Amino acid sequence: MRFLITGGAGFIGSHLAEELLVRGHRVHVLDDLSTGSIDNVRHLKDDPRFSYTIETCASTSIVAELVDDADIVYHLAAAVGVDLIVESPVRTIETNVHCTEVVLAQAAKKRKPVFVASTSEVYGKSTQFPFHEDGDLVMGASTTGRWSYACSKAIDEFLALAYWKERKLPTVVARLFNTVGPRQTGRYGMVVPKFVSQALGERPLTVFGDGTQTRCFCHVEDVVQALVDLMLLGNEAYGQVFNIGSQEEISILGLAERVRALAGSDSEIHVIPYAEAYEEGFEDMPRRYPDIAKIQRAVAWAPTRSLDEILGDVISFQQAEAAVV
Ligand code: UDP
C-alpha cells in the first residue's frame, strides 16, 4: 500500500515511515522541516519505496496531488513542544487547525482514510484518572497560552470526527501520551531528551515546578506499531478516538534521578519554578495517566519497553550522536 505521512520528517513521523517500509509498504513524506529534519529520514532516502516533498501541508494543491497518490494518509504535521507553544502561539494555532482542514478536505474528495494525531494534552486539567477516551476535556482560560495547543488539537479531533459523521470520510484519531525515543530533540522543551543531554554534558538537570508532577513515557517504536495496526484495522477504527501511551508512571524528579543514574552522571538537579521556566501563570498538568483498554481490545496493543529500556535507548542515541560530531 501507499502511505502519505505529513510531518514525516519529524520524530514520530520518521519512525512511522521506517515501520511502514519494514512492513513492505511505500511511503511518501510531506514536511516543511519547521521542527522536523531531513536527518531524521536520511537513512531512508536510498529505499526506492521512499520519497518526500519539502513543503507545508497548508498548500492545497500539493496536498491534493499527494493524497491522490496515496491509499492511506497519516496527518502528523503539527506545531509541537511546550516551549514552541508558549513562544509562538499564532503559529501553533494556525498550523494545527489549518493544516488539518486542508488534509481532511483533500482526503474527503477521494475518500482516502486519514489518521489524525492528537495528544493527551486535550485532557487538560481533568482529574478523572485514568484518562478515558469518552472522559471530559477540561481546558483552562484562554488568557493562559498553553491551552491554545490543547484547544487547537481538540478542534482537529472534532473536525476529523465530523468528516466521518457527515461526509463518510474514514478518519481515526489517536491521543498520543508522552512519546520518547531516539531522534527526539530537546530543543522544543521535551523533558527526556533534555535531561539526557544535560546529564551527559554534566550540566544541571532542570526540574520544573516541584517535580512531583507525573508522566508515563512510551517508546516511539511501540507507539508506531499502534499507529500502523490501527489504520490497517479499517472499519472498526473509523470514527473512533484511541489513547496510545504507557502506564508506567514516574514523577519528573524521579525521572531526573533515574536519568542521572543510568547515564552515570554527577550532574546536580535544579528545581526551577514554572514562572521562571516558562512564563508567569503557566499551568502544568500534575498527572497524565491513560486508560489503554480500548486500543488493547481493538488491535491487542500494549507497550513492550520499560522506562529503563527507553532511557537506555535515548542515552545510547545521544552518545552515538556526540561521537560523530
Ligand atoms: N519539564 C521539566 N524540565 C524540563 C522540561 C520539562 O521539569 O527541562 C517538565 C514539564 O514541566 C512537565 C514534564 O517535564 O511537567 C513533561 O514535559 P514535556 O514538555 O516533555 O511534556 P508534556 O507532558 O508537558 O507535554
Short mmCIF file of C-alpha atoms and ligand atoms in Angstrom, two decimals:
data_model
loop_
_atom_site.label_atom_id
_atom_site.label_comp_id
_atom_site.label_asym_id
_atom_site.label_seq_id
_atom_site.Cartn_x
_atom_site.Cartn_y
_atom_site.Cartn_z
CA MET A 1 0.00 0.00 0.00
CA ARG A 2 1.00 3.64 -0.47
CA PHE A 3 1.11 5.88 2.59
CA LEU A 4 1.40 9.65 2.81
CA ILE A 5 2.80 10.99 6.10
CA THR A 6 2.52 14.72 6.76
CA GLY A 7 5.17 15.65 9.29
CA GLY A 8 7.08 12.53 8.24
CA ALA A 9 10.48 14.11 8.86
CA GLY A 10 9.57 14.69 12.49
CA PHE A 11 10.42 12.47 15.40
CA ILE A 12 7.33 10.23 15.38
CA GLY A 13 6.72 10.55 11.62
CA SER A 14 10.20 9.31 10.74
CA HIS A 15 9.81 6.23 12.97
CA LEU A 16 6.40 5.60 11.40
CA ALA A 17 7.92 5.84 7.89
CA GLU A 18 10.56 3.32 8.92
CA GLU A 19 7.97 0.88 10.28
CA LEU A 20 5.77 1.09 7.17
CA LEU A 21 8.78 0.41 4.94
CA VAL A 22 9.76 -2.56 7.12
CA ARG A 23 6.24 -3.92 6.64
CA GLY A 24 6.69 -3.69 2.86
CA HIS A 25 4.71 -0.53 2.06
CA ARG A 26 5.53 2.59 0.05
CA VAL A 27 5.91 5.88 1.91
CA HIS A 28 5.80 9.50 0.81
CA VAL A 29 6.66 12.18 3.36
CA LEU A 30 5.40 15.77 3.25
CA ASP A 31 7.24 18.04 5.68
CA ASP A 32 8.21 21.71 5.76
CA LEU A 33 11.14 20.97 8.09
CA SER A 34 9.92 23.61 10.56
CA THR A 35 10.52 21.31 13.52
CA GLY A 36 11.38 18.12 11.61
CA SER A 37 14.74 17.48 10.00
CA ILE A 38 15.96 15.75 6.88
CA ASP A 39 18.50 14.00 9.14
CA ASN A 40 15.57 12.02 10.59
CA VAL A 41 14.89 10.35 7.24
CA ARG A 42 18.35 10.43 5.63
CA HIS A 43 18.78 6.70 6.21
CA LEU A 44 15.56 6.02 4.25
CA LYS A 45 16.43 8.04 1.15
CA ASP A 46 18.08 5.15 -0.71
CA ASP A 47 14.99 2.96 -0.39
CA PRO A 48 13.15 3.09 -3.77
CA ARG A 49 9.82 2.82 -1.94
CA PHE A 50 10.54 6.03 -0.04
CA SER A 51 10.06 9.56 -1.39
CA TYR A 52 9.46 13.02 0.04
CA THR A 53 8.34 16.59 -0.66
CA ILE A 54 9.62 19.55 1.34
CA GLU A 55 6.57 21.82 1.56
CA THR A 56 3.96 22.95 4.01
CA CYS A 57 0.79 20.92 4.27
CA ALA A 58 -1.10 24.21 4.19
CA SER A 59 -0.60 24.07 0.40
CA THR A 60 -3.87 22.75 -1.00
CA SER A 61 -2.52 21.89 -4.46
CA ILE A 62 0.41 19.88 -3.11
CA VAL A 63 -1.71 18.05 -0.56
CA ALA A 64 -4.33 17.30 -3.26
CA GLU A 65 -1.72 15.74 -5.53
CA LEU A 66 -0.06 13.69 -2.79
CA VAL A 67 -3.36 12.48 -1.34
CA ASP A 68 -4.31 11.33 -4.83
CA ASP A 69 -1.21 9.12 -4.96
CA ALA A 70 -1.80 7.59 -1.51
CA ASP A 71 -4.07 4.83 -0.21
CA ILE A 72 -3.90 5.98 3.42
CA VAL A 73 -2.89 9.32 4.95
CA TYR A 74 -1.21 9.91 8.31
CA HIS A 75 -1.57 13.53 9.37
CA LEU A 76 1.18 14.16 11.90
CA ALA A 77 2.28 17.65 10.86
CA ALA A 78 1.74 19.98 13.81
CA ALA A 79 3.37 22.59 15.98
CA VAL A 80 4.65 20.62 18.97
CA GLY A 81 6.58 21.16 22.18
CA VAL A 82 5.57 23.31 25.13
CA ASP A 83 8.39 25.82 24.51
CA LEU A 84 7.22 26.42 20.95
CA ILE A 85 3.60 26.73 22.04
CA VAL A 86 4.42 29.33 24.68
CA GLU A 87 6.74 31.30 22.36
CA SER A 88 4.78 31.08 19.09
CA PRO A 89 1.07 30.76 19.84
CA VAL A 90 -0.07 32.15 16.46
CA ARG A 91 1.97 29.61 14.58
CA THR A 92 0.74 26.81 16.86
CA ILE A 93 -2.93 27.56 16.40
CA GLU A 94 -2.73 28.28 12.67
CA THR A 95 -0.59 25.27 11.83
CA ASN A 96 -2.63 22.85 13.86
CA VAL A 97 -6.05 23.93 12.69
CA HIS A 98 -5.40 24.99 9.11
CA CYS A 99 -3.24 22.04 8.04
CA THR A 100 -5.80 19.59 9.38
CA GLU A 101 -8.57 21.39 7.47
CA VAL A 102 -6.58 21.13 4.24
CA VAL A 103 -5.66 17.46 4.68
CA LEU A 104 -9.20 16.38 5.59
CA ALA A 105 -10.80 18.39 2.79
CA GLN A 106 -8.49 16.91 0.16
CA ALA A 107 -8.77 13.37 1.53
CA ALA A 108 -12.57 13.68 1.54
CA LYS A 109 -12.62 14.32 -2.21
CA LYS A 110 -11.09 10.90 -2.79
CA ARG A 111 -12.36 9.09 0.31
CA LYS A 112 -8.82 8.30 1.47
CA PRO A 113 -8.68 7.14 5.11
CA VAL A 114 -6.94 9.66 7.38
CA PHE A 115 -5.21 9.18 10.70
CA VAL A 116 -5.19 12.38 12.77
CA ALA A 117 -2.60 12.63 15.52
CA SER A 118 -3.91 14.26 18.67
CA THR A 119 -2.43 14.49 22.12
CA SER A 120 -3.05 13.67 25.77
CA GLU A 121 -2.81 17.45 26.25
CA VAL A 122 -6.52 17.61 25.28
CA TYR A 123 -7.47 16.07 28.65
CA GLY A 124 -6.15 19.31 30.11
CA LYS A 125 -6.92 19.68 33.81
CA SER A 126 -9.18 16.64 34.01
CA THR A 127 -8.83 14.65 37.21
CA GLN A 128 -10.83 11.63 36.01
CA PHE A 129 -7.99 9.10 36.20
CA PRO A 130 -7.20 7.07 34.22
CA PHE A 131 -7.99 9.30 31.24
CA HIS A 132 -10.62 7.54 29.16
CA GLU A 133 -11.42 8.47 25.55
CA ASP A 134 -15.00 9.41 26.48
CA GLY A 135 -13.98 11.45 29.52
CA ASP A 136 -14.36 15.24 29.78
CA LEU A 137 -11.73 17.55 28.33
CA VAL A 138 -11.06 20.30 30.89
CA MET A 139 -9.41 23.41 29.48
CA GLY A 140 -8.03 26.44 31.30
CA ALA A 141 -8.55 30.11 30.48
CA SER A 142 -7.80 31.43 27.01
CA THR A 143 -5.52 34.00 28.61
CA THR A 144 -3.16 31.16 29.56
CA GLY A 145 -1.21 30.47 26.38
CA ARG A 146 -0.63 26.79 26.91
CA TRP A 147 -4.30 25.91 26.39
CA SER A 148 -4.20 27.10 22.80
CA TYR A 149 -2.40 23.88 21.93
CA ALA A 150 -4.95 21.65 23.62
CA CYS A 151 -7.82 23.58 22.07
CA SER A 152 -6.29 23.52 18.58
CA LYS A 153 -5.87 19.76 18.83
CA ALA A 154 -9.38 19.34 20.20
CA ILE A 155 -10.67 21.23 17.13
CA ASP A 156 -8.68 18.82 14.94
CA GLU A 157 -10.43 15.95 16.67
CA PHE A 158 -13.89 17.47 16.25
CA LEU A 159 -13.16 18.11 12.59
CA ALA A 160 -11.90 14.58 11.94
CA LEU A 161 -14.96 13.07 13.63
CA ALA A 162 -17.28 15.46 11.80
CA TYR A 163 -15.83 14.42 8.44
CA TRP A 164 -16.55 10.81 9.36
CA LYS A 165 -20.08 11.52 10.53
CA GLU A 166 -21.17 13.95 7.87
CA ARG A 167 -19.06 13.10 4.82
CA LYS A 168 -18.28 9.43 5.46
CA LEU A 169 -14.55 10.09 5.29
CA PRO A 170 -12.83 7.27 7.23
CA THR A 171 -10.89 9.00 9.99
CA VAL A 172 -9.11 7.71 13.10
CA VAL A 173 -7.99 9.94 15.97
CA ALA A 174 -5.24 8.90 18.39
CA ARG A 175 -4.26 10.79 21.52
CA LEU A 176 -0.58 10.26 21.98
CA PHE A 177 0.70 10.43 25.54
CA ASN A 178 4.35 11.34 26.18
CA THR A 179 6.24 9.61 23.39
CA VAL A 180 10.02 9.41 23.56
CA GLY A 181 12.97 7.66 21.95
CA PRO A 182 15.93 8.17 19.64
CA ARG A 183 15.86 11.24 17.35
CA GLN A 184 13.59 13.30 19.62
CA THR A 185 15.10 16.70 20.16
CA GLY A 186 15.07 18.58 23.45
CA ARG A 187 15.01 21.87 21.52
CA TYR A 188 11.27 22.38 21.98
CA GLY A 189 11.25 21.52 25.67
CA MET A 190 10.65 17.74 25.74
CA VAL A 191 11.88 16.54 29.06
CA VAL A 192 13.54 13.19 28.32
CA PRO A 193 15.98 14.32 25.58
CA LYS A 194 16.69 17.45 27.65
CA PHE A 195 17.51 15.57 30.84
CA VAL A 196 19.67 13.08 28.93
CA SER A 197 21.69 15.79 27.21
CA GLN A 198 22.05 17.68 30.49
CA ALA A 199 23.22 14.52 32.27
CA LEU A 200 25.67 13.52 29.54
CA GLY A 201 27.02 17.08 29.41
CA GLU A 202 27.41 17.11 33.22
CA ARG A 203 25.12 20.17 33.35
CA PRO A 204 22.36 20.59 35.96
CA LEU A 205 19.10 18.75 35.26
CA THR A 206 16.32 21.35 35.22
CA VAL A 207 13.25 20.08 37.06
CA PHE A 208 10.33 22.50 36.62
CA GLY A 209 7.69 23.08 39.30
CA ASP A 210 8.30 20.97 42.39
CA GLY A 211 8.96 17.80 40.40
CA THR A 212 6.02 15.86 41.87
CA GLN A 213 4.08 16.03 38.57
CA THR A 214 3.99 12.63 36.91
CA ARG A 215 4.07 11.37 33.33
CA CYS A 216 4.08 7.99 31.58
CA PHE A 217 6.69 7.71 28.81
CA CYS A 218 6.20 5.32 25.91
CA HIS A 219 8.85 4.23 23.40
CA VAL A 220 8.23 5.64 19.93
CA GLU A 221 8.75 2.20 18.37
CA ASP A 222 5.86 0.87 20.44
CA VAL A 223 3.74 3.88 19.51
CA VAL A 224 4.24 3.47 15.76
CA GLN A 225 3.17 -0.20 15.95
CA ALA A 226 -0.15 1.03 17.30
CA LEU A 227 -0.42 3.68 14.59
CA VAL A 228 0.10 1.16 11.80
CA ASP A 229 -2.15 -1.53 13.30
CA LEU A 230 -4.99 0.96 13.80
CA MET A 231 -5.04 2.09 10.18
CA LEU A 232 -4.79 -1.48 8.90
CA LEU A 233 -7.74 -2.43 11.11
CA GLY A 234 -10.09 -0.45 8.86
CA ASN A 235 -13.81 -0.16 9.61
CA GLU A 236 -13.71 -0.84 13.34
CA ALA A 237 -11.29 2.04 13.88
CA TYR A 238 -13.08 4.66 11.76
CA GLY A 239 -14.75 7.47 13.63
CA GLN A 240 -13.02 6.40 16.84
CA VAL A 241 -10.62 8.04 19.29
CA PHE A 242 -7.85 5.95 20.89
CA ASN A 243 -5.40 6.67 23.70
CA ILE A 244 -1.86 5.48 23.00
CA GLY A 245 0.61 5.56 25.86
CA SER A 246 2.41 3.78 28.62
CA GLN A 247 1.05 3.18 32.12
CA GLU A 248 4.46 3.18 33.82
CA GLU A 249 4.19 6.37 35.82
CA ILE A 250 7.08 8.40 37.22
CA SER A 251 7.45 11.83 38.81
CA ILE A 252 9.65 14.31 36.96
CA LEU A 253 12.01 14.48 39.93
CA GLY A 254 12.15 10.67 39.89
CA LEU A 255 12.86 10.82 36.17
CA ALA A 256 15.75 13.22 36.70
CA GLU A 257 17.26 10.88 39.30
CA ARG A 258 16.78 7.84 37.03
CA VAL A 259 18.37 9.57 34.02
CA ARG A 260 21.31 10.72 36.12
CA ALA A 261 21.91 7.22 37.47
CA LEU A 262 21.57 5.47 34.09
CA ALA A 263 23.85 7.99 32.40
CA GLY A 264 26.44 7.62 35.19
CA SER A 265 26.36 11.39 35.60
CA ASP A 266 27.31 13.63 38.53
CA SER A 267 25.02 16.46 37.38
CA GLU A 268 23.15 18.38 40.05
CA ILE A 269 19.36 18.57 39.96
CA HIS A 270 18.00 22.12 39.98
CA VAL A 271 14.36 22.72 40.86
CA ILE A 272 13.05 25.76 38.95
CA PRO A 273 9.61 27.41 39.44
CA TYR A 274 7.27 27.23 36.44
CA ALA A 275 7.07 31.02 36.13
CA GLU A 276 10.83 31.13 35.60
CA ALA A 277 10.91 28.09 33.29
CA TYR A 278 8.01 29.10 31.02
CA GLU A 279 6.04 32.25 31.82
CA GLU A 280 4.07 33.85 34.64
CA GLY A 281 0.80 31.99 35.24
CA PHE A 282 1.96 28.81 33.45
CA GLU A 283 -0.23 25.83 34.31
CA ASP A 284 1.16 22.31 34.24
CA MET A 285 -0.71 19.03 34.45
CA PRO A 286 0.05 17.32 37.76
CA ARG A 287 -0.68 13.90 36.30
CA ARG A 288 -1.32 12.23 32.95
CA TYR A 289 -2.29 8.61 33.08
CA PRO A 290 -4.05 6.84 30.20
CA ASP A 291 -6.67 4.16 30.06
CA ILE A 292 -5.45 1.96 27.17
CA ALA A 293 -8.10 -0.75 27.28
CA LYS A 294 -9.71 0.49 24.06
CA ILE A 295 -6.63 0.11 21.87
CA GLN A 296 -5.77 -3.16 23.61
CA ARG A 297 -9.17 -4.51 22.62
CA ALA A 298 -9.01 -3.14 19.08
CA VAL A 299 -5.56 -4.28 17.97
CA ALA A 300 -4.15 -6.17 21.00
CA TRP A 301 -1.60 -3.41 21.55
CA ALA A 302 0.39 -2.80 24.72
CA PRO A 303 3.74 -1.12 25.29
CA THR A 304 6.64 -3.60 25.32
CA ARG A 305 9.52 -1.46 26.60
CA SER A 306 10.15 -0.39 30.19
CA LEU A 307 11.18 3.12 31.14
CA ASP A 308 14.73 1.95 31.83
CA GLU A 309 14.98 0.46 28.33
CA ILE A 310 13.62 3.67 26.84
CA LEU A 311 16.06 5.85 28.75
CA GLY A 312 18.90 3.48 27.85
CA ASP A 313 18.00 3.87 24.17
CA VAL A 314 17.90 7.66 24.35
CA ILE A 315 21.22 7.75 26.23
CA SER A 316 22.89 5.46 23.63
CA PHE A 317 21.47 7.55 20.80
CA GLN A 318 22.77 10.82 22.21
CA GLN A 319 26.16 9.26 22.99
CA ALA A 320 26.43 8.00 19.39
CA GLU A 321 25.42 11.42 18.02
CA ALA A 322 28.03 13.14 20.18
CA ALA A 323 30.66 10.69 18.94
CA VAL A 324 30.11 11.64 15.27
CA VAL A 325 30.12 15.42 15.82
N1 UDP B 1 9.99 19.53 32.39
C1 UDP B 1 10.99 19.73 33.33
N2 UDP B 1 12.20 20.17 32.88
C2 UDP B 1 12.47 20.41 31.56
C3 UDP B 1 11.44 20.18 30.63
C4 UDP B 1 10.20 19.75 31.08
O1 UDP B 1 10.80 19.52 34.53
O2 UDP B 1 13.60 20.82 31.26
C5 UDP B 1 8.69 19.03 32.88
C6 UDP B 1 7.47 19.78 32.35
O3 UDP B 1 7.21 20.94 33.11
C7 UDP B 1 6.40 18.71 32.51
C8 UDP B 1 7.13 17.41 32.24
O4 UDP B 1 8.52 17.69 32.44
O5 UDP B 1 5.88 18.69 33.80
C9 UDP B 1 6.95 16.85 30.85
O6 UDP B 1 7.26 17.88 29.93
P1 UDP B 1 7.26 17.70 28.36
O7 UDP B 1 7.37 19.07 27.75
O8 UDP B 1 8.26 16.67 27.94
O9 UDP B 1 5.83 17.07 28.04
P2 UDP B 1 4.34 17.50 28.49
O10 UDP B 1 3.86 16.33 29.27
O11 UDP B 1 4.40 18.75 29.30
O12 UDP B 1 3.64 17.68 27.20
#
